[in-house]
Structures are given as C-alpha cells and as structure tokens.
XYZ file of C-alpha atoms in Angstrom:
671
model
C 106.438 183.509 219.862
C 109.240 184.405 217.470
C 109.092 186.991 214.717
C 109.053 184.384 211.960
C 105.778 182.839 213.063
C 104.147 186.287 213.300
C 105.224 187.276 209.796
C 104.341 184.078 207.962
C 101.921 181.200 208.532
C 103.721 178.080 209.714
C 103.269 174.688 208.053
C 103.897 171.440 209.934
C 105.232 168.439 207.986
C 105.143 164.944 209.493
C 106.620 161.737 208.091
C 105.738 158.457 209.792
C 108.348 155.922 208.758
C 108.932 152.334 209.762
C 111.498 153.315 212.413
C 111.281 157.085 212.958
C 108.590 159.742 212.848
C 109.970 163.090 211.635
C 108.512 166.562 212.051
C 109.496 169.865 210.460
C 108.156 173.405 210.858
C 108.440 175.420 207.664
C 107.489 178.870 206.418
C 107.645 180.281 202.908
C 109.793 183.182 204.133
C 112.531 181.365 206.081
C 112.336 177.716 205.062
C 112.968 175.155 207.804
C 112.274 176.710 211.217
C 112.720 173.567 213.348
C 113.023 169.799 212.904
C 112.965 166.748 215.165
C 112.691 162.936 215.243
C 110.945 160.436 217.475
C 110.707 156.650 217.321
C 107.652 155.392 215.430
C 105.452 153.579 217.947
C 103.444 151.101 215.888
C 101.208 150.000 218.765
C 100.137 153.641 219.320
C 101.230 155.931 216.493
C 100.192 159.054 218.420
C 103.135 158.598 220.810
C 105.745 158.875 218.063
C 103.880 161.728 216.364
C 103.552 163.720 219.583
C 107.224 163.180 220.426
C 108.414 164.690 217.143
C 105.829 167.482 216.878
C 106.158 168.607 220.501
C 109.925 168.830 219.992
C 109.674 171.178 216.976
C 107.067 173.339 218.711
C 109.380 173.661 221.713
C 112.414 174.414 219.506
C 110.568 177.142 217.603
C 108.928 178.504 220.787
C 105.590 179.031 219.090
C 101.956 178.828 220.011
C 100.588 175.656 218.333
C 97.679 177.763 217.030
C 100.178 179.489 214.696
C 100.293 176.294 212.600
C 97.936 176.761 209.646
C 98.489 173.519 207.696
C 99.559 170.002 208.675
C 100.758 167.634 205.965
C 101.885 164.058 206.415
C 103.768 161.490 204.374
C 104.181 157.895 205.405
C 106.046 154.747 204.434
C 103.729 152.524 206.477
C 101.712 151.328 203.479
C 104.848 150.735 201.385
C 106.586 148.880 204.207
C 103.508 146.738 204.854
C 103.431 145.556 201.228
C 107.205 145.004 201.071
C 107.054 142.932 204.271
C 103.870 141.128 203.198
C 101.787 142.536 206.030
C 98.222 143.810 206.290
C 94.806 142.905 207.643
C 92.973 139.726 206.640
C 90.385 140.596 203.982
C 87.862 138.782 201.804
C 88.017 139.199 198.017
C 84.701 139.145 196.135
C 85.149 138.424 192.410
C 82.080 139.063 190.212
C 82.095 137.475 186.750
C 85.589 136.006 187.141
C 86.745 132.387 187.448
C 89.331 130.741 189.683
C 91.752 130.732 186.727
C 91.936 134.538 186.979
C 93.713 134.198 190.345
C 96.780 132.987 188.432
C 97.092 136.329 186.597
C 99.097 139.411 187.678
C 100.152 137.832 190.985
C 96.601 137.987 192.360
C 96.656 134.489 193.857
C 100.052 135.100 195.469
C 98.841 138.356 197.003
C 95.642 136.715 198.239
C 97.520 133.947 200.033
C 95.261 132.189 202.535
C 92.684 134.981 202.669
C 89.143 133.972 201.586
C 87.721 134.563 198.106
C 84.097 134.302 196.903
C 83.211 134.006 193.202
C 79.818 135.377 192.103
C 78.191 135.245 188.691
C 77.666 138.594 186.996
C 79.747 141.412 185.575
C 79.460 143.272 182.277
C 80.811 143.230 178.752
C 83.145 145.820 177.230
C 80.188 148.100 176.424
C 78.706 147.930 179.941
C 75.890 145.458 179.176
C 75.070 143.412 182.287
C 75.063 139.674 182.889
C 72.790 138.253 185.639
C 74.167 139.008 189.126
C 74.213 135.905 191.370
C 74.583 136.621 195.095
C 73.670 133.289 196.750
C 77.262 132.231 197.530
C 78.104 135.637 198.944
C 75.011 135.806 201.150
C 75.811 132.351 202.541
C 79.418 133.295 203.303
C 78.846 136.757 204.824
C 77.903 135.681 208.406
C 81.194 133.805 208.854
C 83.328 136.318 206.941
C 81.927 139.245 208.930
C 83.562 137.858 212.065
C 86.893 136.747 210.599
C 88.111 139.557 208.311
C 88.946 143.241 208.739
C 87.447 144.329 205.404
C 86.307 143.385 201.894
C 87.586 143.971 198.351
C 85.052 143.830 195.508
C 85.975 143.553 191.827
C 83.531 142.965 188.973
C 84.231 142.111 185.338
C 84.413 145.342 183.295
C 83.329 147.425 186.298
C 85.188 150.340 184.736
C 82.530 150.331 181.992
C 79.594 149.751 184.367
C 80.059 149.689 188.169
C 76.442 148.700 188.982
C 77.258 145.188 190.268
C 80.137 146.427 192.416
C 77.885 149.071 193.943
C 75.164 146.507 194.711
C 77.612 144.101 196.361
C 79.432 146.896 198.213
C 76.193 148.177 199.721
C 75.058 144.653 200.653
C 78.305 143.884 202.510
C 78.259 147.198 204.360
C 74.654 146.633 205.427
C 75.276 143.052 206.635
C 78.720 143.452 208.273
C 79.430 147.134 208.898
C 83.037 146.525 207.752
C 85.056 148.652 205.282
C 84.518 147.733 201.627
C 86.689 148.780 198.677
C 85.196 148.588 195.164
C 87.623 148.458 192.249
C 85.927 151.159 190.158
C 86.587 153.648 192.967
C 90.343 153.188 192.562
C 91.012 152.849 188.849
C 89.321 153.407 185.491
C 91.830 151.165 183.703
C 90.980 147.846 182.080
C 92.622 144.656 183.326
C 90.404 142.889 185.845
C 92.934 140.760 187.795
C 95.338 143.670 188.313
C 92.439 145.916 189.312
C 91.378 143.183 191.766
C 94.947 143.050 193.110
C 94.972 146.818 193.659
C 91.592 146.631 195.402
C 92.732 143.743 197.622
C 95.833 145.593 198.751
C 93.778 148.743 199.390
C 91.386 146.803 201.643
C 94.320 145.366 203.599
C 95.777 148.807 204.255
C 92.600 150.595 205.377
C 92.907 149.795 209.086
C 96.587 150.792 209.131
C 96.092 154.190 207.472
C 92.916 154.766 209.486
C 94.905 154.304 212.704
C 97.582 156.713 211.460
C 95.086 159.437 210.529
C 93.084 158.954 213.730
C 96.265 159.154 215.839
C 97.362 162.344 214.079
C 93.946 164.000 214.305
C 93.679 163.087 217.978
C 97.060 164.579 218.722
C 96.343 167.796 216.804
C 93.070 168.249 218.685
C 94.798 167.814 222.052
C 97.410 170.435 221.141
C 94.815 172.910 219.915
C 96.123 172.836 216.316
C 93.081 173.689 214.217
C 94.563 173.211 210.770
C 93.641 171.053 207.775
C 95.379 167.646 207.719
C 96.779 166.557 204.354
C 98.439 163.303 203.220
C 100.987 162.834 200.431
C 99.981 160.400 197.684
C 102.335 158.155 195.747
C 102.601 160.652 192.879
C 103.737 163.426 195.242
C 100.385 165.245 195.304
C 98.607 166.223 198.511
C 95.084 165.065 199.426
C 92.960 165.538 202.519
C 93.103 162.944 205.290
C 89.475 161.989 204.629
C 90.333 161.316 200.979
C 93.359 159.166 201.935
C 91.313 157.150 204.441
C 89.104 155.842 201.653
C 91.966 155.187 199.221
C 94.992 154.177 201.326
C 96.527 152.236 198.426
C 97.258 155.631 196.843
C 99.628 156.363 199.741
C 102.018 153.580 198.701
C 105.288 155.318 197.913
C 103.920 158.375 199.750
C 107.111 158.815 201.743
C 109.392 158.363 198.719
C 107.266 160.737 196.626
C 107.501 163.372 199.357
C 111.257 162.845 199.518
C 111.547 163.621 195.776
C 109.667 166.861 196.257
C 111.864 167.657 199.266
C 115.103 166.705 197.465
C 114.502 169.059 194.569
C 113.432 171.815 196.963
C 116.675 171.443 198.967
C 119.177 171.061 196.099
C 117.597 172.858 193.143
C 118.846 170.036 190.888
C 116.729 169.193 187.857
C 118.516 165.944 186.948
C 119.573 163.434 189.584
C 119.112 159.935 190.920
C 117.508 160.121 194.339
C 118.206 157.348 196.831
C 116.292 157.497 200.117
C 117.479 155.038 202.755
C 115.267 154.384 205.747
C 115.055 151.706 208.387
C 113.129 149.221 206.241
C 113.613 150.166 202.590
C 115.735 152.054 200.101
C 113.687 153.931 197.505
C 115.391 154.960 194.270
C 113.939 157.231 191.584
C 115.061 159.477 188.750
C 114.538 163.236 188.649
C 114.383 164.358 185.013
C 114.060 168.006 183.931
C 112.824 168.992 187.367
C 110.021 166.416 187.636
C 109.988 162.874 189.004
C 109.298 160.242 186.381
C 105.889 158.604 186.850
C 105.360 154.899 186.246
C 102.873 154.646 183.347
C 102.098 151.006 184.197
C 101.395 151.648 187.881
C 103.496 151.406 191.014
C 105.286 148.147 191.813
C 105.779 147.448 195.515
C 106.577 144.195 197.264
C 106.703 142.417 193.890
C 103.125 143.400 192.955
C 102.324 145.785 190.096
C 99.310 147.852 191.039
C 97.147 150.301 189.095
C 98.180 153.176 191.353
C 99.747 156.127 189.526
C 102.906 156.920 191.404
C 106.476 158.048 190.908
C 108.578 155.533 188.982
C 110.187 154.480 192.224
C 111.941 151.198 192.829
C 111.636 150.035 196.404
C 114.199 147.608 197.789
C 114.173 145.826 201.135
C 117.445 147.450 202.200
C 117.846 149.778 205.164
C 119.433 150.425 208.507
C 117.171 147.868 210.181
C 117.535 145.169 207.508
C 117.843 141.589 208.663
C 121.469 140.367 208.551
C 121.815 136.706 207.575
C 124.571 134.416 206.380
C 124.583 132.883 202.905
C 123.991 129.127 202.990
C 126.976 127.017 201.972
C 130.313 128.154 200.618
C 133.705 128.295 202.280
C 133.442 132.052 202.768
C 129.717 132.804 202.909
C 128.515 136.324 202.121
C 126.593 138.530 204.482
C 123.054 139.039 203.158
C 120.917 142.073 204.001
C 117.100 142.281 203.921
C 114.542 142.324 202.531
C 112.841 141.960 205.916
C 113.096 144.565 208.652
C 113.962 143.476 212.171
C 113.692 145.486 215.359
C 117.377 146.227 216.060
C 118.731 144.649 219.231
C 119.928 148.088 220.324
C 116.337 149.338 220.117
C 114.978 146.327 222.017
C 117.659 146.896 224.618
C 116.594 150.517 224.993
C 113.133 149.443 226.173
C 113.947 146.068 227.786
C 117.643 146.342 228.669
C 117.979 143.859 231.546
C 115.890 141.125 229.907
C 117.625 141.435 226.521
C 121.123 141.597 228.023
C 120.569 138.527 230.220
C 119.254 136.391 227.381
C 122.063 137.379 224.999
C 124.672 136.693 227.705
C 123.065 133.270 228.369
C 123.385 132.385 224.682
C 127.038 133.538 224.668
C 127.781 131.111 227.506
C 126.761 128.182 225.294
C 129.789 126.401 223.846
C 128.371 126.351 220.290
C 126.427 128.994 218.347
C 122.720 128.297 217.784
C 120.550 129.093 214.756
C 118.152 131.128 216.902
C 120.829 133.068 218.809
C 120.267 136.807 219.026
C 116.635 136.591 217.912
C 113.552 137.655 219.896
C 109.799 137.774 219.235
C 107.494 140.495 220.549
C 103.899 141.487 219.875
C 103.384 144.563 217.713
C 100.522 145.776 219.923
C 97.887 146.057 217.178
C 94.211 145.784 218.232
C 93.072 142.228 219.034
C 90.402 142.308 216.305
C 93.200 142.246 213.706
C 94.176 138.797 215.008
C 90.874 137.335 213.759
C 91.042 134.177 211.657
C 94.182 132.617 213.184
C 94.590 128.864 212.893
C 94.848 126.844 216.124
C 98.699 126.617 215.989
C 98.934 130.342 215.190
C 96.607 131.239 218.051
C 98.574 129.107 220.548
C 101.889 130.643 219.573
C 100.413 134.156 219.529
C 99.136 133.627 223.084
C 102.648 132.631 224.169
C 104.193 135.827 222.754
C 103.891 138.939 224.922
C 104.809 142.615 224.780
C 108.268 141.771 226.189
C 110.933 140.294 223.874
C 111.162 136.500 224.128
C 114.218 134.583 222.851
C 113.366 132.328 219.944
C 115.589 129.505 221.194
C 113.204 129.098 224.144
C 109.945 130.119 222.461
C 110.119 127.700 219.509
C 110.354 123.958 219.897
C 110.199 122.840 216.250
C 110.763 124.039 212.672
C 106.988 123.902 212.171
C 106.609 126.506 214.909
C 109.131 128.699 213.112
C 106.920 128.624 210.005
C 103.934 129.522 212.210
C 105.884 132.451 213.653
C 106.673 133.747 210.161
C 102.943 133.748 209.349
C 102.267 135.856 212.458
C 104.990 138.265 211.332
C 103.417 138.448 207.861
C 100.074 139.330 209.448
C 101.714 142.266 211.236
C 100.978 140.747 214.668
C 104.557 139.993 215.747
C 107.957 141.660 215.320
C 111.270 139.809 215.221
C 114.240 141.504 216.872
C 117.767 140.689 215.748
C 121.130 141.992 214.546
C 120.964 144.776 211.916
C 123.222 147.426 210.330
C 121.908 149.864 212.963
C 123.406 147.562 215.611
C 126.681 147.460 213.667
C 126.760 151.269 213.690
C 126.294 151.249 217.485
C 129.176 148.765 217.909
C 131.487 151.061 215.919
C 130.378 154.225 217.732
C 128.824 155.686 214.571
C 125.348 155.680 216.120
C 124.622 156.162 219.812
C 120.923 156.848 220.303
C 119.984 153.328 221.459
C 121.552 150.592 223.625
C 125.157 149.909 222.604
C 125.550 146.922 224.976
C 122.708 144.942 223.379
C 124.140 145.685 219.917
C 127.618 144.506 220.957
C 126.302 141.282 222.512
C 124.349 140.592 219.309
C 127.469 141.215 217.211
C 129.476 138.801 219.371
C 126.829 136.108 218.883
C 126.694 136.641 215.119
C 130.496 136.674 214.779
C 130.623 133.172 216.359
C 128.745 131.649 213.422
C 130.834 129.251 211.323
C 131.917 129.426 207.715
C 132.350 126.405 205.418
C 135.690 125.589 207.051
C 134.235 125.600 210.555
C 135.872 128.904 211.485
C 134.084 131.933 213.064
C 132.976 134.352 210.332
C 134.585 137.309 212.132
C 137.320 137.653 214.746
C 135.678 140.483 216.681
C 132.326 142.304 216.929
C 134.032 145.312 215.322
C 135.269 143.285 212.355
C 131.786 141.894 211.768
C 130.220 145.352 212.058
C 132.651 146.832 209.529
C 131.697 144.093 207.060
C 127.990 144.745 207.592
C 128.284 148.500 206.946
C 130.483 147.972 203.874
C 127.919 145.482 202.558
C 125.131 148.039 203.030
C 126.996 150.717 201.051
C 127.897 148.173 198.341
C 124.290 146.946 198.112
C 123.132 150.570 197.912
C 125.288 151.088 194.818
C 123.761 147.946 193.284
C 120.154 149.064 193.754
C 120.987 152.508 192.314
C 122.554 150.932 189.212
C 119.650 148.468 188.926
C 117.264 151.433 188.794
C 119.423 153.262 186.240
C 119.634 150.193 183.978
C 115.869 149.698 184.203
C 115.259 153.356 183.274
C 117.516 152.780 180.250
C 115.229 149.969 179.089
C 117.337 147.040 180.309
C 116.477 144.278 182.735
C 117.872 146.049 185.792
C 118.233 143.055 188.105
C 119.957 140.707 185.650
C 122.178 143.464 184.237
C 123.502 144.580 187.601
C 124.097 140.933 188.577
C 126.275 140.323 185.491
C 129.861 139.541 186.445
C 131.216 142.370 184.276
C 129.072 144.964 186.046
C 129.979 143.478 189.433
C 133.659 143.673 188.522
C 133.303 147.281 187.356
C 131.477 148.407 190.520
C 134.154 146.806 192.692
C 136.930 148.370 190.601
C 138.784 145.042 190.400
C 142.097 145.260 188.524
C 142.665 143.269 185.359
C 144.124 143.332 181.879
C 140.703 144.443 180.640
C 139.747 147.557 182.573
C 136.039 148.067 183.134
C 134.125 150.977 184.611
C 130.483 151.910 185.079
C 129.132 155.280 186.216
C 125.984 157.403 186.361
C 125.429 160.397 184.075
C 124.049 162.485 186.955
C 124.707 162.897 190.679
C 122.935 160.982 193.432
C 121.017 162.868 196.108
C 121.268 160.805 199.286
C 118.316 161.128 201.635
C 117.498 159.697 205.044
C 118.862 160.150 208.553
C 121.496 157.446 207.990
C 122.541 158.702 204.532
C 125.621 160.596 205.840
C 126.868 157.296 207.327
C 125.924 154.738 204.687
C 126.542 156.911 201.606
C 129.925 158.316 202.658
C 131.737 155.912 200.311
C 129.020 155.726 197.649
C 130.509 158.237 195.198
C 133.492 156.007 194.390
C 131.170 153.087 193.588
C 128.749 154.993 191.308
C 131.344 157.074 189.466
C 129.642 160.384 190.252
C 129.006 162.783 193.106
C 126.732 161.850 195.998
C 125.109 164.931 197.551
C 123.647 164.642 201.057
C 121.693 167.866 201.851
C 121.779 169.486 205.289
C 118.131 168.652 206.021
C 118.318 165.186 204.441
C 117.038 163.630 207.669
C 113.640 165.324 207.242
C 113.348 165.371 203.428
C 110.040 163.490 203.502
C 108.471 165.762 206.101
C 109.701 168.831 204.185
C 108.355 167.496 200.891
C 104.982 166.997 202.552
C 104.506 170.717 203.165
C 105.821 172.179 199.904
C 103.651 170.071 197.560
C 100.360 170.713 195.771
C 96.933 169.093 195.713
C 96.377 167.268 192.420
C 93.441 164.993 191.520
C 91.934 163.671 188.312
C 88.691 162.241 186.954
C 88.043 160.431 183.717
C 85.233 159.088 181.567
C 85.109 156.858 178.487
C 82.934 156.979 175.376
C 82.514 153.820 173.300
C 80.397 152.889 170.252
C 78.618 149.564 170.976
C 76.962 149.770 167.550
C 77.003 152.237 164.717
C 75.305 155.500 165.652
C 75.149 154.746 169.406
C 77.716 156.480 171.635
C 77.874 155.249 175.238
C 79.307 157.435 177.998
C 80.646 155.525 181.029
C 81.351 157.605 184.138
C 82.140 156.726 187.744
C 78.601 155.671 188.661
C 76.417 155.276 185.548
C 75.993 154.902 181.779
C 74.347 157.302 179.320
C 73.660 156.766 175.610
C 73.793 159.417 172.867
C 73.116 159.402 169.132
C 75.859 161.957 168.400
C 79.619 161.680 168.982
C 79.909 165.388 169.808
C 77.046 165.203 172.309
C 78.651 162.256 174.049
C 82.075 163.919 174.182
C 80.672 167.224 175.426
C 78.690 165.399 178.106
C 81.855 163.516 179.096
C 83.780 166.772 179.433
C 81.035 168.330 181.550
C 80.948 165.224 183.761
C 84.704 165.058 184.419
C 84.893 168.819 185.037
C 82.205 168.552 187.694
C 83.671 165.437 189.307
C 87.251 166.722 189.351
C 86.079 169.970 190.956
C 84.271 167.961 193.632
C 87.325 165.758 194.149
C 89.615 168.781 194.426
C 87.306 170.213 197.082
C 87.266 166.871 198.925
C 91.040 166.564 198.563
C 91.537 169.921 200.302
C 92.478 172.277 197.457
C 92.050 176.008 198.017
C 91.610 177.059 194.399
C 92.424 174.609 191.637
C 93.172 175.031 187.954
C 91.522 172.401 185.732
C 93.219 170.957 182.663
C 91.210 168.760 180.287
C 92.614 166.282 177.734
C 90.764 164.229 175.089
C 92.283 160.922 173.969
C 90.455 159.943 170.750
C 90.847 156.535 169.125
C 89.676 156.557 165.497
C 90.416 154.756 162.257
C 89.785 155.304 158.552
C 87.867 152.672 156.571
C 87.430 153.185 152.818
C 88.115 156.895 153.266
C 85.551 157.253 156.047
C 86.509 158.275 159.611
C 85.361 155.671 162.173
C 85.043 156.501 165.876
C 86.267 153.630 168.094
C 86.385 155.076 171.608
C 87.595 158.050 173.623
C 88.978 158.748 177.063
C 88.475 162.177 178.605
C 90.678 163.131 181.569
C 90.385 166.228 183.750
C 93.145 167.169 186.208
C 92.790 169.797 188.943
C 95.828 171.199 190.781
C 96.359 173.889 193.404
C 97.779 174.684 196.838
C 95.962 173.232 199.862
C 93.596 175.277 201.991
C 95.144 176.651 205.167
C 93.477 177.654 208.404
C 92.396 181.262 208.787
C-alpha cells in the first residue's frame, strides 16, 4: 500500500457510459491517484465495471478496503431516452381523458405501450372525485405478464396523492412489479408532463437496477465495504437505494458529474462545457462557478420532463454516431447521428473472423448495397424484457443471436427493416456499422479496437454513389477524413446552438441560418461575417483531444482540454455533495380555511400562520429523512417560503404558498 492511501481515505469514482466505463481513485490530499477505462458491457455491466476498477486498484497498489466511498455517474438513462429505448410499461391515468395524451409529447413517448384510464382524481384543493378501478382490475392479469413496470398519474395528485397510493398498492399486490407514482417524483402542477416524467421513470427502473446491482455485487466480491452513491441530474449525490426508486433523476447524471469535474480540473468560473462521448454530446454553460439549472425541467430525447437538472442540451453526436448519406443531391452531405451504432472496429474485436468475412463478401459484389456494412446483434438483456413482442418482432428476434449477423442476409423486406428498428428501440438489439470511431482507426488516430474491420467498412461506405453516379470518396482515408471533419464541424454547431438558446434565441433555427453557417465556416465574401463565444470551451471526453483539436478556430475562442478529461465524469462523481429537497403547499379553498398538502396527506387549519408553521415543520422533518436516505453525513438545511398574496380594497388576501427545504452536505464514508 502506498503512502497516499495511508494518509488519506481514498474515494472511488465510476462512470458507466454508453461505450466506456471509467474509474478514478481520488484523495483530497493528492487529487487523482489512478485512472482507467474498460468497455461498457451492456449484457453484464459488472464486467465493464470490474475491468476499470481492478485496473485502478492495481495501478495504485492498494488494498481495496482502503476505499471509503464509491460514487457513480452514468449516461445510461440519458442514452436510453435519446435512443428511444427502455422497458415496456403500462401507464395508468386517473381522472384524465384520452385527449390528454396529445399534450406535452405524452402520446409520442407512450408509443405502443398500454394505457388504462380510470375515473377519479382530485380538484386543485385536494377534494376527491370517486375512484373507479374496474377497468384496471380487468386489465391487470394480462398486463402483469407483458410489461416490466407501471406508471401511475392522478389528476392533481400533487395536492392529494390518495388515489395514486391506492392504485400503486393494488398493482404491487396483484403483480409484484415496480410501480412509479407521479407524486413521488414531482410536486409541480401539469398532469400530462408529470405523467410523462413518471412513464419515463418506470421505463428506466430495470436498467438502473441492473447497474446498481452489478456495482454492488462487484464491490462485495472485492471486499470494498463503502457506501455507494449515484450522481443525479443536478450534480448532487444520492445513495444507490435512493436512485433505484427514482432513476429518472439520473438523466443527465453523467453530464452533471462532468460539469463538477470540469470546474474542479480547470478552476474556471465561466465557460461552455462540451462533453463528447460515444453516443451523445452534452453542452452546458458554467456561470459564476455554478452550472445553470433548467427551471422548466430537463429535456432529453425531445421530451421535457419535470426533473430538476443542469440546463444541459444533449445531442445525438458522438464517436459512435451512425454515419449516413444525405438523400438526393449531386454532392450529398455526410450525416452523423442521432443514433449510436456499435462501431465495426468494436464488433471486429470480439468477432473478427465472422465480421471480416462478411465485409469482404460484400466488397466482392459489383454494386454497393443499402445494407452493406451493417450487422444486427442481441444486446443480451434478460429475456423477460422481451415480453409483449408482436409475432413478426418475435420471429425476427429469434433469428438474431449474440453473434453479428449481416443485414443483407437477415432481412428480406423493408417491412422487416421496420420490425428491426422496433427491436432496437426496445433495447433488445444493437446495430453495428461505420462510425467516426471507425474513421479514427482507419487514419491511425485510434488503435484500441480492430483496424481491419474499420477499413473494410470504410471501403464499403466509400463505394456509395453520389447524384452523378460517382463513388462518394476515392479512398477509405479520404472518406474517414471527411467524417472526422464533419464531427468537429457539427460539434461547433451544437455549441453555438446552446449559446444562442441561453441568450434567449431559438438555438436550432438560429444556428441553421445561412449567415451563421457562413460565419462558422469562415467563407470569404465582400461582406465579412464572424461569430464567436464570449468564454472558452472546456472539452471533455476521451475523444475530445482528437475531435476538438480544430474546434477553437470554429468557435472564435479557446478550447481547453484538461489532462484528466477522459475521466471527468468519474472525477466529478467523487467531489460532489449530497443535496435533496422537500416541499409542501398551503392553499385557501375558502375564506378562513388553510389547507396544507404534503407528500402523503392533507391537513386543514383555521390560521395562516399555523398552516405555514406546520408546513415548515413537515418539510424540515422530511428533508432530514431524505438526506439520511440519500447518504448525507451531516446536512445543513435551508428553508424558503414562496408566498402568493394580493391586495383587494386595501386588504391583504392569502392565495397560496410553497415551502421548500433543501439539505446539503458531504456523503458518509466508511469508518
């Protein structure tokens, strides 16, 4: 054991990303002690975790028992929502109508998953309407065998959660499956968006549960008896048990941890932070030393949730982004993302002979095919997550195995291609194909996977025809150069889109304007145009040194890539704080009656002061309990009253009040 570990307790940070799992050992005295990466193994997350953690333990030459805290960030939940993946769940809507599915993207998010409408719910003051459970009780036997969980949302449940609690308990008793109730996640009004947040939470439970279980199992095997923490989307730490119940709060967990890590590494108070991974690029603004939070709730995968998180914009752009060709046009553009593919170089690493032979077979064909260079492979998730497949989906899923299968032989019709995309959306199947990571292997700028598979894929892609019938690139190298330049150029666009949005503009339409495009490209002309950022960019991610090398010239400011940029998320996971909140509302249903609504019940008072004092006592108690559950050692509590009053004919009128308590502190560490 080295002297560092004897002098200071060691903290272990883990980040489970879409492509890599990172680990870092850190101490308050010396900073980063050791760091390592391992491929994320989605079929068994413990393999990737153990690969990274074992490597840092070996580097540091320590006894695993010296680790006193383990903290984890993850992009799995974010990636799942961006890629439209997650378990099949049933949505139970109490007091709503089918028309409500058209609001806030709820119907789009629900897709083909089942929904049951029940009579009931409450009014704005928490007064109940009759709860009707007949439809739900009839549907439960079938739903219990075809979904992985349930989401329950009742009308005005934030003012009275009684109906949600009744339905939640009934479903748990009848099915034994996980149930998420909307009042457990948010105290905000807005039923359809609360239902959306609850639906997405239910979809993510099995994924986060597998991650936590894999991590806990690994720690136990290594004899690491330390608390396990998880980073939330606002950068705060919570216990693993807390995160298991509220996985939706881990969306943007990885990006939030990267912000904490970026400031820790650079000391900058004002910057734009761009974190490029395998699946996504996450861009946020650091202002006066703190990340900006999104007051309206985090937006991921096109859905605005009620989850308080950093004001992070997530784009489907990364090293493993799908490379496609623009339809039409004499000189079609290369398009990147938003979907992640398994790079051919990575498939070749595990299945070299099979992948090489199939790619070589396709190269021998006289004409390029639409399915060339594409493979399908099972993700390896538990079979129970494949429940509810249609007959065509089940047949195709049976035909796909754990070895990559070329799409030109697997699929026999366009209808089957649509079926395959549904299996991908369910998280049951991965598609492997040409990506920027493959381009980097072709050019010798990345060498950790199989260069031959990447080169064969580049040759196949380069044979595709433009609008004049000519190959789109003369050589694999020429194609690969274009792909990497496109990734850097697209990175500048998403950074400017974020900056414009933070300035109150429509980011997407502004950055797409021909004047902005001309300025970013630095095209010459009689009218000279330029656009630049007012602060530097901090580039994060293992591939940032490669993809952001030419970024500074495009953004008109410096791009700083810290030394430990490759483990920024894992580092941010161990230097953060526990922070939780609780809130209550007081309304006045009629003059002289003050109604306190808390997490589980209603109480009436005849005095405004009595109601407000009771609300403060309630939130103080609940936030202390939550801080304990979230893993805080000692927490400081801050309490804020938000009063809404008016004056009528010179008389003060109480309308309502919201009381919020926040507890913050460092996490408990092992003795």
